Short mmCIF file of C-alpha atoms in Angstrom, two decimals:
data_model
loop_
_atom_site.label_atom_id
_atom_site.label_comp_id
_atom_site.label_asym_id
_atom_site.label_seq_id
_atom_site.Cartn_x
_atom_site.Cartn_y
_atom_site.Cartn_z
CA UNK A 166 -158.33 50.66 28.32
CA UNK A 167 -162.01 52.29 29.64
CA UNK A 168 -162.26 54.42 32.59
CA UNK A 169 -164.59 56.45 34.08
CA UNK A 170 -162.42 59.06 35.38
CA UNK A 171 -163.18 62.31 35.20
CA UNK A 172 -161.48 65.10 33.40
CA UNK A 173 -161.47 68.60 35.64
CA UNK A 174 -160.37 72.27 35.00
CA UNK A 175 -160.04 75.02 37.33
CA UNK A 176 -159.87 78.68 36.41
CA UNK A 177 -159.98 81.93 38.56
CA UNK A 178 -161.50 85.11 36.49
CA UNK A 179 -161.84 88.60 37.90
CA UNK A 180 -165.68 89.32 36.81
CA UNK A 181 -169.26 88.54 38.61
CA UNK A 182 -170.47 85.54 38.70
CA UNK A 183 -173.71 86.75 36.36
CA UNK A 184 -170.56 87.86 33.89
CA UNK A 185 -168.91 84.57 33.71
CA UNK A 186 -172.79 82.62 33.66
CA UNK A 187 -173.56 85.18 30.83
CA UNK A 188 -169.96 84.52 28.90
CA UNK A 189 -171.16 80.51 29.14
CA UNK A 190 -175.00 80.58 28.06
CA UNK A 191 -175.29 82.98 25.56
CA UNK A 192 -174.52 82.25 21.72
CA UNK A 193 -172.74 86.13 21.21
CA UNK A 194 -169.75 85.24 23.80
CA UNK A 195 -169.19 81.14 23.08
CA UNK A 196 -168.41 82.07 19.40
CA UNK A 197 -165.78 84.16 20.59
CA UNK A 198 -164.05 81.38 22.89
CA UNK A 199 -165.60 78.21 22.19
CA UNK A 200 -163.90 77.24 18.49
CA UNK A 201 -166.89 79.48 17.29
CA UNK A 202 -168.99 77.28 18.24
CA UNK A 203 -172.60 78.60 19.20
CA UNK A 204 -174.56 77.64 22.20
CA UNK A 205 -177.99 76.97 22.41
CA UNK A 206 -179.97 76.46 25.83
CA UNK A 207 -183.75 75.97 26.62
CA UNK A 208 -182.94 77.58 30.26
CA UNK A 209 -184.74 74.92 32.33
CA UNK A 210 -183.83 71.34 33.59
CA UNK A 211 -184.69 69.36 30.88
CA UNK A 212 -184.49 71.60 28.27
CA UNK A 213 -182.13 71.10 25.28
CA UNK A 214 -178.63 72.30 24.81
CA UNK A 215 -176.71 72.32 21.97
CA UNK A 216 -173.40 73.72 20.55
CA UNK A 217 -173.83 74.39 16.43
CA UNK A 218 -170.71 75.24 13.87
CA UNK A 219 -170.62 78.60 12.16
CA UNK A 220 -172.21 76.67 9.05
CA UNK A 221 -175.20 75.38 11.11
CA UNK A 222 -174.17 72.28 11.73
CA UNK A 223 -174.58 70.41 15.18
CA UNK A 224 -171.49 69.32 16.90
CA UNK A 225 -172.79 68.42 20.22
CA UNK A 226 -176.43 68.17 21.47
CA UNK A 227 -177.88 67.22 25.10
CA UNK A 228 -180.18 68.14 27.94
CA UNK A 229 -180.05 70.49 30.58
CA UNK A 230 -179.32 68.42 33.84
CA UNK A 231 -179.16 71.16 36.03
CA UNK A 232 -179.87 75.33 35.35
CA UNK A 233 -178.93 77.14 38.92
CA UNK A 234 -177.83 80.66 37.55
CA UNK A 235 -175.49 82.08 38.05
CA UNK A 236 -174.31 79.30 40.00
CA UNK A 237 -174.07 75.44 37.59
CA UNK A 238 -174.93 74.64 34.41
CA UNK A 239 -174.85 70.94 34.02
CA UNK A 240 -175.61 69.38 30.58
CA UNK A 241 -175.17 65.69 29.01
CA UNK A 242 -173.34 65.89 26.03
CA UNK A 243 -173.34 63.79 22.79
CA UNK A 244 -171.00 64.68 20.49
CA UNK A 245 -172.77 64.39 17.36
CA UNK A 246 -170.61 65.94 14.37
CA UNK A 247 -167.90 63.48 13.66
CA UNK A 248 -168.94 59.94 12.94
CA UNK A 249 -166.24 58.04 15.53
CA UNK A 250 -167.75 59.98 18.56
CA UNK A 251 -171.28 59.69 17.74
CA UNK A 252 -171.49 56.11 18.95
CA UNK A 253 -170.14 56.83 22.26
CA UNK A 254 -171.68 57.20 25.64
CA UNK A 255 -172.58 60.27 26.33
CA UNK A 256 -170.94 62.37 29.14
CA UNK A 257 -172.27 65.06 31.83
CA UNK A 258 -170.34 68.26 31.34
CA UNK A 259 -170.77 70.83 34.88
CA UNK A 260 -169.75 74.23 35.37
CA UNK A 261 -169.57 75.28 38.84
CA UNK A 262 -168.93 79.43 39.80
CA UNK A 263 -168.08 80.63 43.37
CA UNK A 264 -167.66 83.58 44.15
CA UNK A 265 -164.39 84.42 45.68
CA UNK A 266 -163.79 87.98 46.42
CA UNK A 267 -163.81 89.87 43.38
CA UNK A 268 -163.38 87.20 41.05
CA UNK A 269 -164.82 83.78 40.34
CA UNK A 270 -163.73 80.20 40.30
CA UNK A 271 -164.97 77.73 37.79
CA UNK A 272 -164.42 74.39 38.20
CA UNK A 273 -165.74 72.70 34.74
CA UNK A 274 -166.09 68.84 34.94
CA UNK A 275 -166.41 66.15 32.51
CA UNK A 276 -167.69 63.12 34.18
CA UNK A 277 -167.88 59.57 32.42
CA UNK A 278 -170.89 57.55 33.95
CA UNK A 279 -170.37 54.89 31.49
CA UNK A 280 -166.72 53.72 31.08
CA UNK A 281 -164.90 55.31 27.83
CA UNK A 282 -162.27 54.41 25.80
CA UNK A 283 -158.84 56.62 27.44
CA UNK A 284 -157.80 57.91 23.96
CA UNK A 285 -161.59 59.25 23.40
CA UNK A 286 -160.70 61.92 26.38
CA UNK A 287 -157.85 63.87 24.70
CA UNK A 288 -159.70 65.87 23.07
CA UNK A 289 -161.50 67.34 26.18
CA UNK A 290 -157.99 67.42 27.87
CA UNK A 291 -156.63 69.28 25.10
CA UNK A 292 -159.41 71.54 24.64
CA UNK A 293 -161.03 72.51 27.80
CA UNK A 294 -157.82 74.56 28.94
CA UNK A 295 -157.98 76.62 25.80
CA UNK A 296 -161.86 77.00 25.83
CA UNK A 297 -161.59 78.72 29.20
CA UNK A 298 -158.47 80.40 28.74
CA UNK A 299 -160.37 82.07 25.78
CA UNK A 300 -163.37 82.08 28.18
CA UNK A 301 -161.61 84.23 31.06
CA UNK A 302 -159.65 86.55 28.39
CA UNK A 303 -162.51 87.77 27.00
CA UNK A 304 -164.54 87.94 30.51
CA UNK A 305 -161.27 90.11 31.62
CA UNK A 306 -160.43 91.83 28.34
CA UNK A 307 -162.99 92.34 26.22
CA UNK A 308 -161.29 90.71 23.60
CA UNK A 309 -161.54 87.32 22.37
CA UNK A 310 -157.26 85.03 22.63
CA UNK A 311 -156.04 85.87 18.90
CA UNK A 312 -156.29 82.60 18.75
CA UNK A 313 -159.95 82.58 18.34
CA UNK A 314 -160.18 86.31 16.79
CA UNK A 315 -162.43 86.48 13.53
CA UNK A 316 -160.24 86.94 10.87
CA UNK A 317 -159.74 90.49 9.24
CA UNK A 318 -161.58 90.88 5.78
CA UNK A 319 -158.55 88.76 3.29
CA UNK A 320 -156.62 87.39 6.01
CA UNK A 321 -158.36 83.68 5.37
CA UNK B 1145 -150.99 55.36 37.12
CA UNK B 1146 -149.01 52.18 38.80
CA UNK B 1147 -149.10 52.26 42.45
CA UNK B 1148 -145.58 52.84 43.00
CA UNK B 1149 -145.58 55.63 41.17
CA UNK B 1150 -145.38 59.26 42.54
CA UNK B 1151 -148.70 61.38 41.76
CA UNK B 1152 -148.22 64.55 39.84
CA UNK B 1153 -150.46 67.42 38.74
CA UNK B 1154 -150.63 69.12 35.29
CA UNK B 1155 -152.03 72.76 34.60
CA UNK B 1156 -152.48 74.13 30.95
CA UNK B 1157 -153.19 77.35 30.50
CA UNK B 1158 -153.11 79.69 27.49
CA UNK B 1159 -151.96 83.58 27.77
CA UNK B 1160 -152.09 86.40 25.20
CA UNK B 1161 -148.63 86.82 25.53
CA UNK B 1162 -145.33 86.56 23.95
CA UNK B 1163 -143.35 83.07 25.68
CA UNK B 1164 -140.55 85.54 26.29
CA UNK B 1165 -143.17 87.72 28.89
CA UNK B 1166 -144.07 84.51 30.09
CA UNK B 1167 -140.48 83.19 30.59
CA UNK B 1168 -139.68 87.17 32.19
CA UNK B 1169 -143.57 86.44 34.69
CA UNK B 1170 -142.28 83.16 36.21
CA UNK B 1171 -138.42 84.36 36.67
CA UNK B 1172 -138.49 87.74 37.58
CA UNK B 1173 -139.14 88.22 41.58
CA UNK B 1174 -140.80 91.69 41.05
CA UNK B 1175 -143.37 90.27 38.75
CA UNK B 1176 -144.09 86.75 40.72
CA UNK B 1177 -144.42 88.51 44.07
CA UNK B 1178 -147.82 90.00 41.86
CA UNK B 1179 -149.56 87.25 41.31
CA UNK B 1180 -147.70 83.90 43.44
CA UNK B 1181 -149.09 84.65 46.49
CA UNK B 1182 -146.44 87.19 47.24
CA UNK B 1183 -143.77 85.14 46.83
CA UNK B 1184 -140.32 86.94 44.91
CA UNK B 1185 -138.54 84.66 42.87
CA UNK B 1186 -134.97 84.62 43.29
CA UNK B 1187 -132.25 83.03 41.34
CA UNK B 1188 -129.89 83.29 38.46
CA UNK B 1189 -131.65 80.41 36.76
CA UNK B 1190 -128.61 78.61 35.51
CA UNK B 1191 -128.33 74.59 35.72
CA UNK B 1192 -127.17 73.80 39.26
CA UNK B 1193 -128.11 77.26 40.85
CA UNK B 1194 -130.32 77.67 44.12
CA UNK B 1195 -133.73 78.88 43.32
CA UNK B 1196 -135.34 80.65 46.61
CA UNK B 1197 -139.22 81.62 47.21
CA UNK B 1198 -139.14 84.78 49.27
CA UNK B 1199 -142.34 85.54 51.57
CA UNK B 1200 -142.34 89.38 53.67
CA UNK B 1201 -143.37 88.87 57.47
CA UNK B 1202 -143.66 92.45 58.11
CA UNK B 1203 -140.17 92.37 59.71
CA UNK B 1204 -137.87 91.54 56.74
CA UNK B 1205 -138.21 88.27 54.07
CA UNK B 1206 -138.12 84.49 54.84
CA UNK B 1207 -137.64 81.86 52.76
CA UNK B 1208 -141.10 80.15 51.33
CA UNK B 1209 -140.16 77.56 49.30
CA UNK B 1210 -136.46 76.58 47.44
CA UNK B 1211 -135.02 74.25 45.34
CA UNK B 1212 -132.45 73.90 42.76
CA UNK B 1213 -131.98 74.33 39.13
CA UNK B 1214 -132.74 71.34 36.82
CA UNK B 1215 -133.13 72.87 32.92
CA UNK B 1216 -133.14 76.14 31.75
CA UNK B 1217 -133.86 76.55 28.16
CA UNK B 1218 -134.91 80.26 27.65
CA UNK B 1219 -137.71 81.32 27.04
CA UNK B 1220 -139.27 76.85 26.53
CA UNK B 1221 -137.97 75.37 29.24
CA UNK B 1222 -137.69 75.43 33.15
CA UNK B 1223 -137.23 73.02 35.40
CA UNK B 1224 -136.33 72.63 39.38
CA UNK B 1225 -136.45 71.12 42.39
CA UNK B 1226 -139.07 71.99 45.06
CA UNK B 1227 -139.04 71.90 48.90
CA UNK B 1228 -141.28 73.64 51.01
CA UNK B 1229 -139.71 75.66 54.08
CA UNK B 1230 -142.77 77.97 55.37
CA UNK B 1231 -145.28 74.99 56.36
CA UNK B 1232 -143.56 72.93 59.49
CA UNK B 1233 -145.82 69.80 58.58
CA UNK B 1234 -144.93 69.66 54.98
CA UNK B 1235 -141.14 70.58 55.27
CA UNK B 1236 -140.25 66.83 55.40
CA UNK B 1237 -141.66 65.53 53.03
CA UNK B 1238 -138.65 64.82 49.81
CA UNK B 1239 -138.35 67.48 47.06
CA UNK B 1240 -140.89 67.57 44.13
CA UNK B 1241 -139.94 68.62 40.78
CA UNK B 1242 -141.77 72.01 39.07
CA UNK B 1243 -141.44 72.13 35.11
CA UNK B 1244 -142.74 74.65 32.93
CA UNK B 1245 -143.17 74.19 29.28
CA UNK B 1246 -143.39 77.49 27.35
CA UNK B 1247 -144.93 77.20 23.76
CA UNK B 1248 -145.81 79.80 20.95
CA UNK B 1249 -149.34 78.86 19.21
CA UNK B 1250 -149.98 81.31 16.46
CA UNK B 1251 -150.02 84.43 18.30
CA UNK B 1252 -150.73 82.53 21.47
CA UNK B 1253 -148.24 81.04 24.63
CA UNK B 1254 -149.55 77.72 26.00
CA UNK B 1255 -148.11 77.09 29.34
CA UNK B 1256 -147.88 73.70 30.94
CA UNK B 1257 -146.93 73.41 34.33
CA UNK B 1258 -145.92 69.86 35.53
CA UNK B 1259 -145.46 69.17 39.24
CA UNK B 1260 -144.67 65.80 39.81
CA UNK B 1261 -142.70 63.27 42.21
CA UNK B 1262 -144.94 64.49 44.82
CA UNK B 1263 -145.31 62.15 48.03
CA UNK B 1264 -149.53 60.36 48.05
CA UNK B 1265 -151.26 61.32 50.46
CA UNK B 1266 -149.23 64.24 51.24
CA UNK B 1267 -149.96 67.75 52.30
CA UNK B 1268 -147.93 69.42 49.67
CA UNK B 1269 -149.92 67.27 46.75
CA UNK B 1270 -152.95 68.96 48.22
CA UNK B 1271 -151.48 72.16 48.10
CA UNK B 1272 -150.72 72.10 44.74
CA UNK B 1273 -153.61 71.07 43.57
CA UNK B 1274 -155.80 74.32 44.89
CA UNK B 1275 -152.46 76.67 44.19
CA UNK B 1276 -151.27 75.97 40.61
CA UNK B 1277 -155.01 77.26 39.27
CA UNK B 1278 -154.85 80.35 41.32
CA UNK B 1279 -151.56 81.10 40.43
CA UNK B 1280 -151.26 80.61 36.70
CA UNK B 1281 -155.07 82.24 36.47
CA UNK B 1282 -153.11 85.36 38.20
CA UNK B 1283 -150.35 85.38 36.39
CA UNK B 1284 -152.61 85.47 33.09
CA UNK B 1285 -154.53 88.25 34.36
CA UNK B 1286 -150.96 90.04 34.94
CA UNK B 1287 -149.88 89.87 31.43
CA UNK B 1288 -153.53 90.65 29.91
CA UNK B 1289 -154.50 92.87 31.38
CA UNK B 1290 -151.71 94.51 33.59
CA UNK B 1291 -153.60 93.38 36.95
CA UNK B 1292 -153.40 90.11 38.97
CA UNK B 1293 -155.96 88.64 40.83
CA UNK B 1294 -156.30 90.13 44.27
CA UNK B 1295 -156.75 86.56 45.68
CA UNK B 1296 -153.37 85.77 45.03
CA UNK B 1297 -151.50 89.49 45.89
CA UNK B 1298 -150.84 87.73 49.50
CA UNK B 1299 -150.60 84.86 51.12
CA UNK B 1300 -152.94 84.93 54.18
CA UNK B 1301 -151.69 81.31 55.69
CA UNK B 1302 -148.15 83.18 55.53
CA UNK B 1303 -149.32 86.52 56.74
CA UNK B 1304 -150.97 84.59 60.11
CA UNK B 1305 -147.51 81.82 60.29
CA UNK B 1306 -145.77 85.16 60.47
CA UNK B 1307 -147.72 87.34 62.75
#
């Protein structure tokens, strides 16, 4: 079955806005949350984006839809690295910060313009909560979720 | 989603933290009233046992929120039901159901919270959406970092109902 419906996370982080816009565009702070992944943005509408794999390969590449720091990021997004995806439509992914007292809220969104096969969203719905889980520990901690901790020297 | 069918809202979330501290976050009323708006949690968590939401008005406690106990599988498992007390306009509406799902992921806890057989259209749907996010994001803060979000220390639509 297709839909179009979107797939939405909410998360509340104690940090500045600039903190949590910082943790999202810059290459140094994705690899610690974002399955290592590294981003790369050409900071203007337009622009290209791009997340690449510790061995330099491209998982996902798009264009900057919208560059408002610190306030939303928007970018399409084509995954590119495994074959099955690479033929799908490609979807908008947002990130909206408020500030809210002290802390922040992001609201990331994954909107479907083109209708999508259901099963081709589980991935996002799976992932997205531990992305920004990973995202606001190490906003809040310093430290990356062990989960995404570089392994110690002989641990592999 | 059929149309008959009650709408429900699911929250993942992933904690640096032992599913034991998680089980201890979500049970024990001295650590909830940190992070859930306030609120102590009070019960013996057995099958069958009341489970009461505790609010302060300044003057003493009143009850929040209560429900009853569905499952209790230490530290995986909790389940039970929920009615809203504190809110006249959403007080009638018929229980919902609050589950959470406590997993160990390598050194990780994913939490899933499931709130479902929740009325459409209804006021407490709404106000679970925009609470569950707060909440959980607190009570992650909490165990990482030994602070909760101020957002959630009070509850300011409680604080004014009680004033």
């Amino acid at each position: 079955m297709k839909t179009t419906q979107p797939t939405t996370y909410i998360t509340y982080i104690h940090a500045t806005p600039q903190k949590v816009w910082d943790a999202l565009t810059t290459p140094a702070f994705t690899r610690q949350y974002f399955f290592g992944r590294a981003i790369e943005l050409e900071p203007k509408v337009g622009g290209a984006f791009a997340l690449r794999m510790e061995d330099g390969r491209t998982d996902t590449e798009g264009k900057v839809l919208a560059w408002d720091p610190p306030r939303r990021l928007s970018v399409s997004w084509h995954v590119v690295w495994l074959e099955e995806f690479r033929h799908l439509p490609e979807c908008i992914v947002t990130f909206d910060l408020e500030p809210a007292g002290e802390m922040v809220k992001l609201t990331m969104t994954e909107d479907h313009p083109t209708p999508i096969e259901e099963r081709y969203l589980e991935g996002g719905r799976q992932g997205w909560p531990l992305i920004l889980s990973g995202l606001k520990t190490l906003v809040e901690t310093g430290r990356p979720l062990p989960k995404f901790a570089p392994m110690a020297p002989g641990e592999a | 989603m059929a149309k008959h069918e009650k709408p429900s809202f699911v929250y993942v979330i992933h904690i640096a933290a032992t599913p034991d501290s998680v089980w201890q976050a979500l049970t024990e009323g001295a650590l909830t009233r940190q992070y859930w708006y306030g609120r102590r949690a009070d019960s013996d968590w057995k099958v069958g046992s009341p489970v009461t939401f505790w609010y302060e008005t300044g003057s003493g406690e009143a009850v929040s929120d209560r429900g009853i106990m569905l499952e209790s599988k230490r530290p995986r498992h909790l389940s039970y039901t929920w009615q809203v007390q504190f809110i006249e306009e959403m007080r009638d509406e018929n229980p919902s159901r609050v589950t959470f799902d406590i997993e160990l992921e390598g050194e990780d806890t994913k939490l899933t919270l499931t709130h479902n057989e929740l009325e459409a259209g209804g006021k407490v749907l709404e106000a679970v959406r925009n609470g569950w996010p707060a909440i959980l994001s607190s009570l992650k803060s909490l165990l990482e970092t030994g602070e909760p979000l101020a957002l959630t220390k009070v509850d300011q639509v409680a604080a004014d109902a009680a004033a």
